[in-house]
């Protein structure tokens, strides 16, 4: 039986990948690891990843789109912007989330500027109008705490969890020590 992640972390591997790992770790400690989907942790070796990625997006309640300073400028093997390529996984996950009615939250990393609709292909242009949050390296703990509060509200509104359940997970980081 497949688990149902509450939160899917969408990110580019060459654009601030530390943010995806940090959010995965901190959200997993709050919500439970099975409730947070990050590809390299959540997909088992030997699994057909394309099916697993899209299936997880379809089952999730919230898609977090991590956007750093290279998110728009990343190029595909042909020298075109990756986001303009229909086979780009970041784009595919976002369009799948929109088509499923999933809540999509842009997470701007550091001082990354907000997206302008004119800079995005039509399939993901809506992303520029979604309310965003920030994740700043210097304030990451406070920013993640804010994000957890927002997620609890979104998930509770969608009937995905009981708000009181967030924060009741064992603190695995504290148990591990410094």
Tab-separated table of C-alpha atoms in Angstrom, residues 1-113:
chain	number	residue	atom	x	y	z
A	1	UNK	CA	0.000	0.000	0.000
A	2	UNK	CA	1.376	3.404	-0.978
A	3	UNK	CA	1.701	6.009	1.752
A	4	UNK	CA	0.055	9.353	1.176
A	5	UNK	CA	2.490	12.226	1.569
A	6	UNK	CA	0.980	15.467	2.809
A	7	UNK	CA	3.791	17.606	1.413
A	8	UNK	CA	5.786	17.159	-1.812
A	9	UNK	CA	9.098	19.020	-2.124
A	10	UNK	CA	9.698	20.153	-5.717
A	11	UNK	CA	13.221	21.480	-6.417
A	12	UNK	CA	16.041	21.683	-8.933
A	13	UNK	CA	19.084	19.625	-7.974
A	14	UNK	CA	21.431	22.388	-9.167
A	15	UNK	CA	19.606	25.252	-7.421
A	16	UNK	CA	20.091	25.502	-3.663
A	17	UNK	CA	19.677	21.745	-2.984
A	18	UNK	CA	20.490	22.334	0.713
A	19	UNK	CA	17.042	23.922	1.048
A	20	UNK	CA	15.264	20.731	-0.076
A	21	UNK	CA	17.257	18.617	2.373
A	22	UNK	CA	16.693	21.097	5.214
A	23	UNK	CA	12.941	21.311	4.588
A	24	UNK	CA	12.698	17.533	4.250
A	25	UNK	CA	14.507	17.022	7.552
A	26	UNK	CA	12.624	19.684	9.496
A	27	UNK	CA	9.173	18.939	8.059
A	28	UNK	CA	9.707	15.194	8.532
A	29	UNK	CA	10.481	15.781	12.206
A	30	UNK	CA	7.197	17.726	12.540
A	31	UNK	CA	4.893	15.694	10.286
A	32	UNK	CA	6.614	12.324	10.116
A	33	UNK	CA	8.901	11.143	7.304
A	34	UNK	CA	6.068	9.301	5.519
A	35	UNK	CA	4.166	12.595	5.239
A	36	UNK	CA	6.922	14.411	3.338
A	37	UNK	CA	7.997	13.418	-0.170
A	38	UNK	CA	11.472	14.296	-1.464
A	39	UNK	CA	12.510	12.206	-4.441
A	40	UNK	CA	15.957	11.034	-3.404
A	41	UNK	CA	14.745	9.950	0.048
A	42	UNK	CA	11.256	8.768	-0.813
A	43	UNK	CA	11.797	6.689	-3.966
A	44	UNK	CA	13.261	3.257	-3.357
A	45	UNK	CA	16.141	2.026	-5.554
A	46	UNK	CA	14.899	0.104	-8.571
A	47	UNK	CA	11.547	1.882	-8.604
A	48	UNK	CA	10.326	3.444	-11.852
A	49	UNK	CA	10.841	7.027	-10.770
A	50	UNK	CA	8.641	8.736	-13.379
A	51	UNK	CA	5.565	6.828	-12.239
A	52	UNK	CA	6.440	7.326	-8.575
A	53	UNK	CA	6.972	11.093	-8.901
A	54	UNK	CA	3.674	11.782	-10.632
A	55	UNK	CA	1.795	9.368	-8.397
A	56	UNK	CA	3.134	11.120	-5.292
A	57	UNK	CA	2.174	14.544	-6.686
A	58	UNK	CA	-1.374	13.262	-7.305
A	59	UNK	CA	-1.677	11.974	-3.730
A	60	UNK	CA	-0.211	14.992	-1.942
A	61	UNK	CA	-2.068	17.932	-0.399
A	62	UNK	CA	0.636	20.604	-0.786
A	63	UNK	CA	3.438	21.009	-3.341
A	64	UNK	CA	6.294	23.210	-2.129
A	65	UNK	CA	8.179	24.671	-5.128
A	66	UNK	CA	11.675	25.648	-3.994
A	67	UNK	CA	12.924	28.545	-6.120
A	68	UNK	CA	16.492	29.771	-5.851
A	69	UNK	CA	18.571	32.125	-7.927
A	70	UNK	CA	19.159	29.531	-10.698
A	71	UNK	CA	15.611	28.162	-10.906
A	72	UNK	CA	14.597	30.135	-14.011
A	73	UNK	CA	18.004	30.195	-15.706
A	74	UNK	CA	18.825	26.470	-15.477
A	75	UNK	CA	19.392	25.124	-18.991
A	76	UNK	CA	18.502	21.777	-20.529
A	77	UNK	CA	21.060	19.781	-22.579
A	78	UNK	CA	20.071	21.785	-25.689
A	79	UNK	CA	20.829	25.148	-24.073
A	80	UNK	CA	17.186	26.156	-23.584
A	81	UNK	CA	15.709	27.142	-20.241
A	82	UNK	CA	14.684	23.925	-18.513
A	83	UNK	CA	11.322	25.344	-17.397
A	84	UNK	CA	10.384	25.856	-21.072
A	85	UNK	CA	10.862	22.139	-21.788
A	86	UNK	CA	7.659	20.098	-21.303
A	87	UNK	CA	9.752	17.133	-20.135
A	88	UNK	CA	11.430	19.128	-17.331
A	89	UNK	CA	10.535	17.313	-14.089
A	90	UNK	CA	10.144	20.497	-12.067
A	91	UNK	CA	7.623	21.752	-14.630
A	92	UNK	CA	5.854	18.384	-14.914
A	93	UNK	CA	5.367	18.136	-11.149
A	94	UNK	CA	3.992	21.695	-10.957
A	95	UNK	CA	1.577	21.226	-13.867
A	96	UNK	CA	0.409	17.907	-12.405
A	97	UNK	CA	-0.222	19.568	-9.041
A	98	UNK	CA	-2.232	22.360	-10.651
A	99	UNK	CA	-4.285	19.858	-12.657
A	100	UNK	CA	-5.084	17.883	-9.467
A	101	UNK	CA	-6.118	20.925	-7.436
A	102	UNK	CA	-3.146	20.568	-5.110
A	103	UNK	CA	-2.168	23.665	-3.122
A	104	UNK	CA	1.071	24.989	-4.660
A	105	UNK	CA	3.316	27.159	-2.485
A	106	UNK	CA	6.407	28.817	-3.976
A	107	UNK	CA	9.285	28.904	-1.471
A	108	UNK	CA	11.718	31.650	-2.443
A	109	UNK	CA	15.241	30.868	-1.245
A	110	UNK	CA	17.229	33.758	0.217
A	111	UNK	CA	16.826	36.966	-1.783
A	112	UNK	CA	15.403	35.306	-4.898
A	113	UNK	CA	12.952	37.769	-6.462
